[in-house]
Short mmCIF file of C-alpha atoms (C1' of nucleotides) in Angstrom, two decimals:
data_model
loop_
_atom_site.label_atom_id
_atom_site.label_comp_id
_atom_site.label_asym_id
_atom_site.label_seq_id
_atom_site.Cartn_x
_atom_site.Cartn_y
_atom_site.Cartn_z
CA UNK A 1030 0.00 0.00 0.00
CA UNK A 1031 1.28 3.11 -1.51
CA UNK A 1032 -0.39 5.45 1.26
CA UNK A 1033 2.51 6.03 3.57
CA UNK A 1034 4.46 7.13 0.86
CA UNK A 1035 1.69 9.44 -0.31
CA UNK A 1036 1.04 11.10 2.44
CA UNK A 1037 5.07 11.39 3.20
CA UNK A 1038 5.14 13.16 -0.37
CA UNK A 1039 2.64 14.91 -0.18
CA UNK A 1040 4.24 16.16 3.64
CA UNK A 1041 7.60 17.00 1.54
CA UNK A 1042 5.40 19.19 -0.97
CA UNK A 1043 3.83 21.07 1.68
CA UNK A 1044 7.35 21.62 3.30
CA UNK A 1045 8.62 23.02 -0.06
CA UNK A 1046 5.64 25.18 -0.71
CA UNK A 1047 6.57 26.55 3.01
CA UNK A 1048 10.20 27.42 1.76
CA UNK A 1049 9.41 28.40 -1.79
CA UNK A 1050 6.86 30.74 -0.54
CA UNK A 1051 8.95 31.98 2.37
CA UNK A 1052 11.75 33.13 -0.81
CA UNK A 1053 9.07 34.59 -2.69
CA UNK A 1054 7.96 37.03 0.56
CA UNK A 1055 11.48 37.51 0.94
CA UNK A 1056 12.40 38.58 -2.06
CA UNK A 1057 9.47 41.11 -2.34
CA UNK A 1058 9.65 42.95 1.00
CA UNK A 1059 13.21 41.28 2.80
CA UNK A 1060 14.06 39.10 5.98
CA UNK A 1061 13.00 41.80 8.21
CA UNK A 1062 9.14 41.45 6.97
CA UNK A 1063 8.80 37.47 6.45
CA UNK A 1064 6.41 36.23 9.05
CA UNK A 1065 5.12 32.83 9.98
CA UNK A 1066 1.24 34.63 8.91
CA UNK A 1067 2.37 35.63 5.16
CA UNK A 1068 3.51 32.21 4.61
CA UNK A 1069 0.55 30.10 5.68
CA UNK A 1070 -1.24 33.01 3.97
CA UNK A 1071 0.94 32.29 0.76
CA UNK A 1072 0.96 28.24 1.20
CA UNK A 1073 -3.53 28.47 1.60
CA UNK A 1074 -2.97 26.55 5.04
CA UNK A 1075 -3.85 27.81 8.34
CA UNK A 1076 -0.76 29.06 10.60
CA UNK A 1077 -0.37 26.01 13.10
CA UNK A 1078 0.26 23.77 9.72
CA UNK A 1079 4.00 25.79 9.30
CA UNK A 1080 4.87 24.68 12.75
CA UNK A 1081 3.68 21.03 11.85
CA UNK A 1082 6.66 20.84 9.22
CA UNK A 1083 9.31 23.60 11.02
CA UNK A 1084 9.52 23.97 14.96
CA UNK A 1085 9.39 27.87 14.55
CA UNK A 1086 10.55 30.61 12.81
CA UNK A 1087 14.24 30.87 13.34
CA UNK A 1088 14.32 27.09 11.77
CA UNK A 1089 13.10 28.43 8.59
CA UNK A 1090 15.82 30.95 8.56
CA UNK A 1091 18.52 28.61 9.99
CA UNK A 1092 17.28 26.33 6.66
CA UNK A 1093 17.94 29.22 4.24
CA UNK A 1094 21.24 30.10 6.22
CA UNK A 1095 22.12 26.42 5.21
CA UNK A 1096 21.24 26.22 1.92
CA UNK A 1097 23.09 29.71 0.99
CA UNK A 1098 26.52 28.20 2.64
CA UNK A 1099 25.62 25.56 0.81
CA UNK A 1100 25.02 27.55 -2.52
CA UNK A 1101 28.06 29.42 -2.17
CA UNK A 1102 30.59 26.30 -1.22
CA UNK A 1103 29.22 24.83 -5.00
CA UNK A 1104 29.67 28.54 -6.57
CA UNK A 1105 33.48 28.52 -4.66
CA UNK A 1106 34.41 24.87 -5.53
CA UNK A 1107 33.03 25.16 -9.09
CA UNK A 1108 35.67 28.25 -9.50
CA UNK A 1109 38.52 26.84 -8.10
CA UNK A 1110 37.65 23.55 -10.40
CA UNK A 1111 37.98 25.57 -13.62
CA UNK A 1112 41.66 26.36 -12.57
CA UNK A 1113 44.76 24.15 -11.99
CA UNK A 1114 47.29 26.78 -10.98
CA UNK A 1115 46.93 26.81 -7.60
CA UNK A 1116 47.11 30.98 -7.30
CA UNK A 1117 44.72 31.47 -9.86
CA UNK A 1118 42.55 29.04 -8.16
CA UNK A 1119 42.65 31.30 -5.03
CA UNK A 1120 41.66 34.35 -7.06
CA UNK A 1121 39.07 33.19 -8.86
CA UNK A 1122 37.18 31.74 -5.40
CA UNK A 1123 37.62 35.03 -4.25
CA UNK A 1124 36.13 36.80 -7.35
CA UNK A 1125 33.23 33.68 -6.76
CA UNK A 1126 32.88 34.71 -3.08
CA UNK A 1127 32.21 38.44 -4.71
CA UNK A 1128 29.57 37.30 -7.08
CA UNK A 1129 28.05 35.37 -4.83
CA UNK A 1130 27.56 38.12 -2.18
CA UNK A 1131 26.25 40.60 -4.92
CA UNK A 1132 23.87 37.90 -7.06
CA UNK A 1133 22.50 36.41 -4.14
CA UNK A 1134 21.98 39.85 -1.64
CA UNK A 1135 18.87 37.92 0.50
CA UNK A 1136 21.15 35.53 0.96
CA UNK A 1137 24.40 37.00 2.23
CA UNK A 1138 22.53 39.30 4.24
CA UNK A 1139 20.81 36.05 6.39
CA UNK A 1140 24.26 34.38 6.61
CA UNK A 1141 26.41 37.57 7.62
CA UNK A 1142 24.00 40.70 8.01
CA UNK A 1143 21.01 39.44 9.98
CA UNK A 1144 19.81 39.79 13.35
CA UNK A 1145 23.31 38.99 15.65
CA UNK A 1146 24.25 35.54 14.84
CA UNK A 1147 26.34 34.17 17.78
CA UNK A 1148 29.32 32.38 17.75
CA UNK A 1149 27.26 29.18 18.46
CA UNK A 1150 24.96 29.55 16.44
CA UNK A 1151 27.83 29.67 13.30
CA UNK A 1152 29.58 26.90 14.50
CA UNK A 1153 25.97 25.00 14.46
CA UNK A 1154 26.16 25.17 10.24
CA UNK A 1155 27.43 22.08 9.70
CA UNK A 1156 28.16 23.55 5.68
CA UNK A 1157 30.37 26.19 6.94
CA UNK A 1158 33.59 23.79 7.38
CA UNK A 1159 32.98 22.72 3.57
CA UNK A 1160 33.21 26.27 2.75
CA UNK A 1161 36.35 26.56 4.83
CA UNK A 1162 37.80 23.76 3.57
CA UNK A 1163 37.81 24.98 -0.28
CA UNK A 1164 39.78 27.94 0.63
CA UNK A 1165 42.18 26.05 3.07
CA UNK A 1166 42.69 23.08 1.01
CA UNK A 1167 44.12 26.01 -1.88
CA UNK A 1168 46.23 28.15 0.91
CA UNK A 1169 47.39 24.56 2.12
CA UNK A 1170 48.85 24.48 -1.77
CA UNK A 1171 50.21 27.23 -2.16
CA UNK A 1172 51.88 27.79 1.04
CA UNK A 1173 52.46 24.55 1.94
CA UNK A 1174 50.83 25.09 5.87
CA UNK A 1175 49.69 22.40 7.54
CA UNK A 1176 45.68 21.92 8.08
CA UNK A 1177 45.11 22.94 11.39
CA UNK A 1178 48.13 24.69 12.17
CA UNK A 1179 47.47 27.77 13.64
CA UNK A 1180 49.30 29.31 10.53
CA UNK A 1181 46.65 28.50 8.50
CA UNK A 1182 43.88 29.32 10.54
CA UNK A 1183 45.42 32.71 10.40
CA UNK A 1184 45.69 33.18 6.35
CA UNK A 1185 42.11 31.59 6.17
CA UNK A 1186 40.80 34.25 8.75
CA UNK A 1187 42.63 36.89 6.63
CA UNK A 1188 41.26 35.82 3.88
CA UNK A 1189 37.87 35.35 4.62
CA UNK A 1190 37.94 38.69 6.63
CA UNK A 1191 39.39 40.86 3.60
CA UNK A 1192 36.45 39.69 0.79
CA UNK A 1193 33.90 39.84 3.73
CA UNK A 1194 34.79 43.41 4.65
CA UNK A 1195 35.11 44.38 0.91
CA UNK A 1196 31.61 42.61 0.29
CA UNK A 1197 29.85 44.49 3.44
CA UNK A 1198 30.97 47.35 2.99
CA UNK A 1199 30.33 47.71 -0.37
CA UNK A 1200 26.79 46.50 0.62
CA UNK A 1201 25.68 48.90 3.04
CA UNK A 1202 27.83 51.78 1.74
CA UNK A 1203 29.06 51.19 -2.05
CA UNK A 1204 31.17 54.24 -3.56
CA UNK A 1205 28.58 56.18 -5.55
CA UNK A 1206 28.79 60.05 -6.22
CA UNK A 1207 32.56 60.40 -5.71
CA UNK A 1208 33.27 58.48 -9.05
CA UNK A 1209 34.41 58.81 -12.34
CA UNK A 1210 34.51 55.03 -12.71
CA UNK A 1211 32.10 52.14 -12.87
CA UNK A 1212 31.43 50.92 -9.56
CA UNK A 1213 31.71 47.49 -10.63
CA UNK A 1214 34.90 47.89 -11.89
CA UNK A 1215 36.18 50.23 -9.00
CA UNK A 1216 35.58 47.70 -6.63
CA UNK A 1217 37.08 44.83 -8.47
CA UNK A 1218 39.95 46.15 -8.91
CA UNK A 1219 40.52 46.51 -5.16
CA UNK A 1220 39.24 43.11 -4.54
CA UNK A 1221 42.14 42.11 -7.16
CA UNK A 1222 44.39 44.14 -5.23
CA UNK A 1223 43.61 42.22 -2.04
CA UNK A 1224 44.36 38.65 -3.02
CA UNK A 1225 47.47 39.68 -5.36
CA UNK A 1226 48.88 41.14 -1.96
CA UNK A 1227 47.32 38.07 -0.05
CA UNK A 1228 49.05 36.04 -2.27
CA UNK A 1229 51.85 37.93 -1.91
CA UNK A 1230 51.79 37.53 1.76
CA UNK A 1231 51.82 33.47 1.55
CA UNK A 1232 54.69 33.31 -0.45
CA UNK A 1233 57.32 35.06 1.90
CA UNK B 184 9.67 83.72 33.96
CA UNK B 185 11.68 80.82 34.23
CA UNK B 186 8.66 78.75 33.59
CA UNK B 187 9.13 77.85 30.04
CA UNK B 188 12.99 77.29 31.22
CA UNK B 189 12.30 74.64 33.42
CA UNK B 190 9.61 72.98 31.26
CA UNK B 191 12.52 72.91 28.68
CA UNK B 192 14.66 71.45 31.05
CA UNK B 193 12.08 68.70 32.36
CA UNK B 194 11.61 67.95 28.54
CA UNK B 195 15.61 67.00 27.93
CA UNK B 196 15.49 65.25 31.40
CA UNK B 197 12.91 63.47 29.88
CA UNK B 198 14.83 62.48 26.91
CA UNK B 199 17.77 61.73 28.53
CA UNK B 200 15.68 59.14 30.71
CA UNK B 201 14.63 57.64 27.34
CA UNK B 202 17.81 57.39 25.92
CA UNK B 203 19.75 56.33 29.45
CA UNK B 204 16.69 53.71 29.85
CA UNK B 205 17.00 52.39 26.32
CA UNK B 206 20.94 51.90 26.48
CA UNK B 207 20.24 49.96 29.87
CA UNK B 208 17.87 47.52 28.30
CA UNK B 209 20.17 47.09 25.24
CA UNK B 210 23.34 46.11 27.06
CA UNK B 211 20.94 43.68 29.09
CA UNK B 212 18.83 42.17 26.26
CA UNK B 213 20.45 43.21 22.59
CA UNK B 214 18.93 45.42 20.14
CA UNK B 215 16.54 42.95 19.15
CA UNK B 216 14.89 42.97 22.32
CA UNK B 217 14.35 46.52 22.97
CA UNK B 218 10.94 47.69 22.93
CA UNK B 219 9.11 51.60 23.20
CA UNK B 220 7.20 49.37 26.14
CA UNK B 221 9.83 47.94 28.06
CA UNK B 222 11.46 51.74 27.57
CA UNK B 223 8.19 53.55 29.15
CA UNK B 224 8.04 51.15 31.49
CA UNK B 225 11.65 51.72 32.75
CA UNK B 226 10.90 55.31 32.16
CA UNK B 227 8.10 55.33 35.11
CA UNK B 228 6.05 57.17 31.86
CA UNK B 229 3.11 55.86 29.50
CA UNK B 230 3.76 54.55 26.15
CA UNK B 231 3.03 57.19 24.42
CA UNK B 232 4.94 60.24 26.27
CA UNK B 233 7.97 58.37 24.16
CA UNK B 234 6.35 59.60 21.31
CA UNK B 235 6.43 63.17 22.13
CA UNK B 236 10.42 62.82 22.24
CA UNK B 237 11.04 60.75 19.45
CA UNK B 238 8.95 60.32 15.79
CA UNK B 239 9.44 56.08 16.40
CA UNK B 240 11.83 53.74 17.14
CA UNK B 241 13.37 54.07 14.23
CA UNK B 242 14.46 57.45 15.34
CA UNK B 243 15.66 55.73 18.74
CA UNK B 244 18.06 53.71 16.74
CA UNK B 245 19.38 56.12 14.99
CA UNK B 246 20.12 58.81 17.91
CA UNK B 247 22.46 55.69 18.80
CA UNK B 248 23.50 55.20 15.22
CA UNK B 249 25.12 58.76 15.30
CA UNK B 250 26.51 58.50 19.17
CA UNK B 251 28.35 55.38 18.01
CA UNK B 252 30.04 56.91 14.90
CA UNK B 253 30.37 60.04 17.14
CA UNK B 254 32.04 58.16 19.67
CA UNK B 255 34.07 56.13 16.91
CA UNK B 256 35.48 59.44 15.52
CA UNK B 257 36.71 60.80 18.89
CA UNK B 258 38.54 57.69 19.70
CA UNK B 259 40.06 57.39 16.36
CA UNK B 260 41.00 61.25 16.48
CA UNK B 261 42.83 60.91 19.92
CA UNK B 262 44.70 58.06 18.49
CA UNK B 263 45.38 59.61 15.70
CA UNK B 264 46.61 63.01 17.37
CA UNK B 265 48.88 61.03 20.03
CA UNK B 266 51.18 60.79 16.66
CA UNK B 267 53.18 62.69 14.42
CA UNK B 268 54.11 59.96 12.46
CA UNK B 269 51.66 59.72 9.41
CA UNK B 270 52.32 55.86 8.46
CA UNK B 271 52.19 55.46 12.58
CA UNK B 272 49.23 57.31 12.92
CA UNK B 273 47.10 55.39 10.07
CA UNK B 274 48.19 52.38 12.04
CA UNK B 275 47.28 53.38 15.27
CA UNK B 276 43.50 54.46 13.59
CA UNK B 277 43.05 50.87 12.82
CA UNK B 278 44.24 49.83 16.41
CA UNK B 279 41.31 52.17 17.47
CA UNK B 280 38.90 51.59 14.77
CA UNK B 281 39.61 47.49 15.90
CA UNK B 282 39.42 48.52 20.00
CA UNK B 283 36.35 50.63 19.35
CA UNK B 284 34.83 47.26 17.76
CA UNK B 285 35.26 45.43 20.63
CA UNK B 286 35.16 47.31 23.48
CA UNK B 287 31.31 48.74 22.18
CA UNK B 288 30.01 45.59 20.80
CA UNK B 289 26.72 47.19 21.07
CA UNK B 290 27.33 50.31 19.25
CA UNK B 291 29.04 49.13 16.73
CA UNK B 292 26.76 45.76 15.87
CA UNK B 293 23.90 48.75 15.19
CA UNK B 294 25.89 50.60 13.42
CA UNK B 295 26.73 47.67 10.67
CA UNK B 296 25.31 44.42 11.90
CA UNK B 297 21.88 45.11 12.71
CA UNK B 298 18.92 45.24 10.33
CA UNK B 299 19.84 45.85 6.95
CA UNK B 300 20.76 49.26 6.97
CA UNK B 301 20.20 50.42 3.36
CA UNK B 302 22.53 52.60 1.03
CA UNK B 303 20.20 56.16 2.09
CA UNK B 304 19.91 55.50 5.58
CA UNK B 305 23.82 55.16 5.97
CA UNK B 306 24.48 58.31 3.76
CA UNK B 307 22.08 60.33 6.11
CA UNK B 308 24.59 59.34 9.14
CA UNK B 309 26.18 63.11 9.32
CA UNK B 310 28.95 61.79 11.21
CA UNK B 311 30.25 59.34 9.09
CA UNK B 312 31.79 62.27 6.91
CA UNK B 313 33.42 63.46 9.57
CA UNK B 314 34.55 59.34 10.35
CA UNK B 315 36.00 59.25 6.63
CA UNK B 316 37.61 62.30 6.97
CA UNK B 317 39.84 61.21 9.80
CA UNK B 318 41.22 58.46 7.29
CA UNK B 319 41.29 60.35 3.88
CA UNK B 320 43.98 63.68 5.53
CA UNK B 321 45.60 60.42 6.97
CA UNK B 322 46.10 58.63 4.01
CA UNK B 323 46.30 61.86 2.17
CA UNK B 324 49.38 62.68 4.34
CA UNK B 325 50.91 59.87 3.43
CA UNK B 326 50.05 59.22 -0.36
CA UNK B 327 49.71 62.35 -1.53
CA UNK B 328 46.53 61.50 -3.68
CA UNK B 329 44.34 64.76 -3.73
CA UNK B 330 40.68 64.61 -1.61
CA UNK B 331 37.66 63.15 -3.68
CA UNK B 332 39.88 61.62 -6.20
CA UNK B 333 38.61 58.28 -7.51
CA UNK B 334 42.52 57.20 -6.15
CA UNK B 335 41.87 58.51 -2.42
CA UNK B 336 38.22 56.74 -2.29
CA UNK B 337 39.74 53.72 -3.29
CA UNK B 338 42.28 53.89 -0.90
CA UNK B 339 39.89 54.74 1.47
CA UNK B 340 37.33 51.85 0.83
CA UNK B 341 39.80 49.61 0.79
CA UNK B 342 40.76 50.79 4.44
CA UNK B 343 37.28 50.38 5.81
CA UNK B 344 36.98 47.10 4.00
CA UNK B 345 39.97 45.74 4.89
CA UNK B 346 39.44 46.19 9.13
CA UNK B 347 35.66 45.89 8.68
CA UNK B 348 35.96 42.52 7.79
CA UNK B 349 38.33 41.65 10.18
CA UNK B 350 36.18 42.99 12.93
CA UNK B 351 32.77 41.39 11.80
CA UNK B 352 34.30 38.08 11.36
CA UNK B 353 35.75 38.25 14.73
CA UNK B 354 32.55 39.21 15.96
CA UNK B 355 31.07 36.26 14.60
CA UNK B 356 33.12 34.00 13.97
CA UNK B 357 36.16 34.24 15.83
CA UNK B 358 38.91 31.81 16.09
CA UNK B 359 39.05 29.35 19.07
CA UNK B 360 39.47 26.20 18.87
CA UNK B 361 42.43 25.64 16.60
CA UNK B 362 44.74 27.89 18.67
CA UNK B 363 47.91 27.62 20.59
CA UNK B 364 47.63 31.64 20.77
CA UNK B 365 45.94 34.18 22.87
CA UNK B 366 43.10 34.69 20.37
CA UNK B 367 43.51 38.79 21.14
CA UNK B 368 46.73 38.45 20.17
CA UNK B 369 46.04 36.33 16.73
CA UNK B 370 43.98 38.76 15.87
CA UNK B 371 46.15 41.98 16.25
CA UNK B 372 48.45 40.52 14.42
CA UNK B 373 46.49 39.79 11.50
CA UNK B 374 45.14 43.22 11.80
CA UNK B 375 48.88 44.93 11.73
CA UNK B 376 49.95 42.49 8.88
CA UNK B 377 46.78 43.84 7.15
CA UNK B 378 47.97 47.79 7.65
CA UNK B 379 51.49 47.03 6.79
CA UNK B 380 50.67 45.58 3.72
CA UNK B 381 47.78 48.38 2.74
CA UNK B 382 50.67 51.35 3.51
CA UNK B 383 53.20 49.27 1.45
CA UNK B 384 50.49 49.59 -0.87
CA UNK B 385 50.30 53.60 -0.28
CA UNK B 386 53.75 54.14 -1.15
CA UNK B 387 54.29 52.57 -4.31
"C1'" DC C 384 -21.36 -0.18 5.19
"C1'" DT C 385 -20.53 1.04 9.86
"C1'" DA C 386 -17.97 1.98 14.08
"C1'" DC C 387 -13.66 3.22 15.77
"C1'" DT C 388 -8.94 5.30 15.63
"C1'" DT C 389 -5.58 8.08 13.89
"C1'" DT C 390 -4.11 11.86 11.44
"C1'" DT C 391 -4.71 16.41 9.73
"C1'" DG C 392 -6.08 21.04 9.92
"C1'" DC C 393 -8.56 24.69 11.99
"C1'" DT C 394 -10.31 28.33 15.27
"C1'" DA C 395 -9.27 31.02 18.87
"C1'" DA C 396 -6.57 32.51 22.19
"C1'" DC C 397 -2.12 34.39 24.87
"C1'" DG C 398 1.17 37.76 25.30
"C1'" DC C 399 4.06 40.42 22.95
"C1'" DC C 400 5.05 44.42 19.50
"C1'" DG C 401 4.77 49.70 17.15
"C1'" DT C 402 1.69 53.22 16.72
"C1'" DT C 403 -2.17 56.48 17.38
"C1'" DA C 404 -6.88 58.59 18.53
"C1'" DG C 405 -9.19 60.67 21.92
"C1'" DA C 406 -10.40 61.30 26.71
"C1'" DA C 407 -8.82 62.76 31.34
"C1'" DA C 408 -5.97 65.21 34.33
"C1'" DT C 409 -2.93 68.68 35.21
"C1'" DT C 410 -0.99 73.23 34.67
"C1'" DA C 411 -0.91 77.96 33.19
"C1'" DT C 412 -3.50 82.26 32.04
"C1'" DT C 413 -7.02 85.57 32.29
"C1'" DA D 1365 -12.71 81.03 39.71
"C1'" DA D 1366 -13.26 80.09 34.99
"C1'" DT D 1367 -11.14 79.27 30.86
"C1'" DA D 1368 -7.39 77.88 27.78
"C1'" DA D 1369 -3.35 75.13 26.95
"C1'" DT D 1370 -0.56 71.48 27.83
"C1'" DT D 1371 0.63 67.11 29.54
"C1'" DT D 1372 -0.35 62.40 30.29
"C1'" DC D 1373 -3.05 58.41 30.14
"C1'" DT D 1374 -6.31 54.66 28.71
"C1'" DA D 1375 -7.67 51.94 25.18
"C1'" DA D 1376 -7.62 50.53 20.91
"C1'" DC D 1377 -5.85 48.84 15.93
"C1'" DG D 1378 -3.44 45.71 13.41
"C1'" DG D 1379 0.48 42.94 13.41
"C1'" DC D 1380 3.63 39.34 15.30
"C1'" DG D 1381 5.29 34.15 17.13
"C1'" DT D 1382 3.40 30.45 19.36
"C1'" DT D 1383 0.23 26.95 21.26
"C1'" DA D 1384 -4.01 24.53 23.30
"C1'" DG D 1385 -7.82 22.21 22.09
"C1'" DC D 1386 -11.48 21.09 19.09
"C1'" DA D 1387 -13.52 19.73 14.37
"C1'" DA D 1388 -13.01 17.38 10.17
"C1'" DA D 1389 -11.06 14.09 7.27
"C1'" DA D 1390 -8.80 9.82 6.26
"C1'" DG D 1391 -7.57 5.38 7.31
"C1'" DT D 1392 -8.65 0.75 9.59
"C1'" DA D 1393 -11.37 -3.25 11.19
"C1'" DG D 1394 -15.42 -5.74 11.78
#
DNA sequence: CTACTTTTGCTAACGCCGTTAGAAATTATT
DNA sequence: AATAATTTCTAACGGCGTTAGCAAAAGTAG
């Protein structure tokens, strides 16, 4: 009897048409006005039915803050796989990290922006040492560091500190009237700066 | 008269009471938890005698918005005017900018952490001008690029970037586990590498 | 087909929130 | 003392996350 499974799929559409409707809100009016309410409003159930597939709010935001680690670990690891030479490889995950940030904006902001994330509640994304791991794996190449050194920890914190700052601040405050240059291109350039001198930095 | 004096007077005690009241609840609970309520309540007032000293909450925020960058500025101005040194000086900024961070957690997680402050709402901060300013004459000073040159707001952005990222990744995420080092210590010396580098980077 | 059980989904409420209209109380003025 | 102006409050509106408890539907067994 096929009912079990039925009813299981038709649980796993439901769950889906919670998330997929939870993007849509999100990407009309942002994080700060998705509400439990909307959705079951979206999704044509009654409110109590959300809580029947996700224990409350913050795990529908904690699934999104998975799946965009997620989302940008492929983006990273597709980069680095279109390279062999191991400093090019570093670049171009950098440039990836970029686009990411900029092409997915809902999703950046959840991971990095939103409401005070605490330190446990980052180390409790299980996707965020597969992220780590595709830069360190490439610093472990081209400076030869050992994982888990504390050397390496350090570059990878530089790293990841220099695009994130670039990326945020660029975010809240991007360079606008003071130009006679493409933004895109002005900040680029110094995210190209940063990993030349990055690079730089692991060689010596 | 000294009627209208002292009603004046009563008026900015008031406000004050708000303000004091609100800061007091913040450092207990976090941003996300402060409400015009909890404030009245604290406040020995009725709800709505907080709107007679501020438009909404909104404009609660934001009165801390601009005491944070205020505050920001002054400490990186002292720092700043303890040297004579222009290459020391734009060092000892970012040892302030990075102390500042830390040492007002709560300040500075409104100022860039905290609900998605858009593009405007930044550029109607008044004090961040006076913020960028202490950086640009520094970096001036030392490169010689003329103000609101495309070259100086690069440099500048690149600046901010550069120990924004470092801070908010600290904040977040910061390194514990796979030390043998002081973590404080780790991290002030990835933020003087950083400024070493970025003045090499002046010079040239 | 009926009686019973389990699952599913709903209504309605609780206690918060920001915000505001309008009444009541207080204070100043004539 | 009576009137005008100001201050302050109560009470409400609509929204929120969350949950208890009931109604409806679906499945099961005789």
């Amino acid at each position: 009897m096929g009912i079990s499974e039925r009813k299981e799929r038709q649980r796993k559409e439901v769950r889906e048409s919670i998330l997929s409707s939870a993007w849509e809100l999100v990407n009309q009016d942002g994080w700060l006005n998705l509400s439990i309410r909307k959705i079951a409003d979206a999704i044509e159930y009654s409110v109590p039915v959300v809580y029947d597939h996700f224990e409350n709010k913050e795990a529908i935001l904690s699934e999104f803050n998975r799946r965009g680690f997620q989302l940008m670990t492929e983006n990273l690891a597709e980069a680095k796989a279109r390279q062999t030479n191991h400093k090019q490889q570093l670049e171009d995950v950098a440039v990836a990290y970029w686009d990411f940030a900029f092409q997915n904006k809902e999703y950046y902001q959840l991971m990095f922006g939103l409401g005070m994330p605490t330190c446990e509640s980052l180390t409790k994304v299980p996707e965020l040492s597969a992220f780590i791991s595709v830069i360190s794996t490439t610093i472990n190449q081209i400076a030869g560091l050992p994982q888990d050194s504390t050397e390496i920890w350090l570059k990878i914190h530089s790293f990841w500190s220099m695009i994130h700052g670039l990326v945020s601040i660029n975010l809240v405050a991007p360079p606008v009237s003071h130009l006679n240059m493409n933004p895109d291109e002005f900040n680029k350039a110094i995210l190209k700066d940063f990993i030349k001198s990055f690079i730089k930095g692991l060689e010596t």
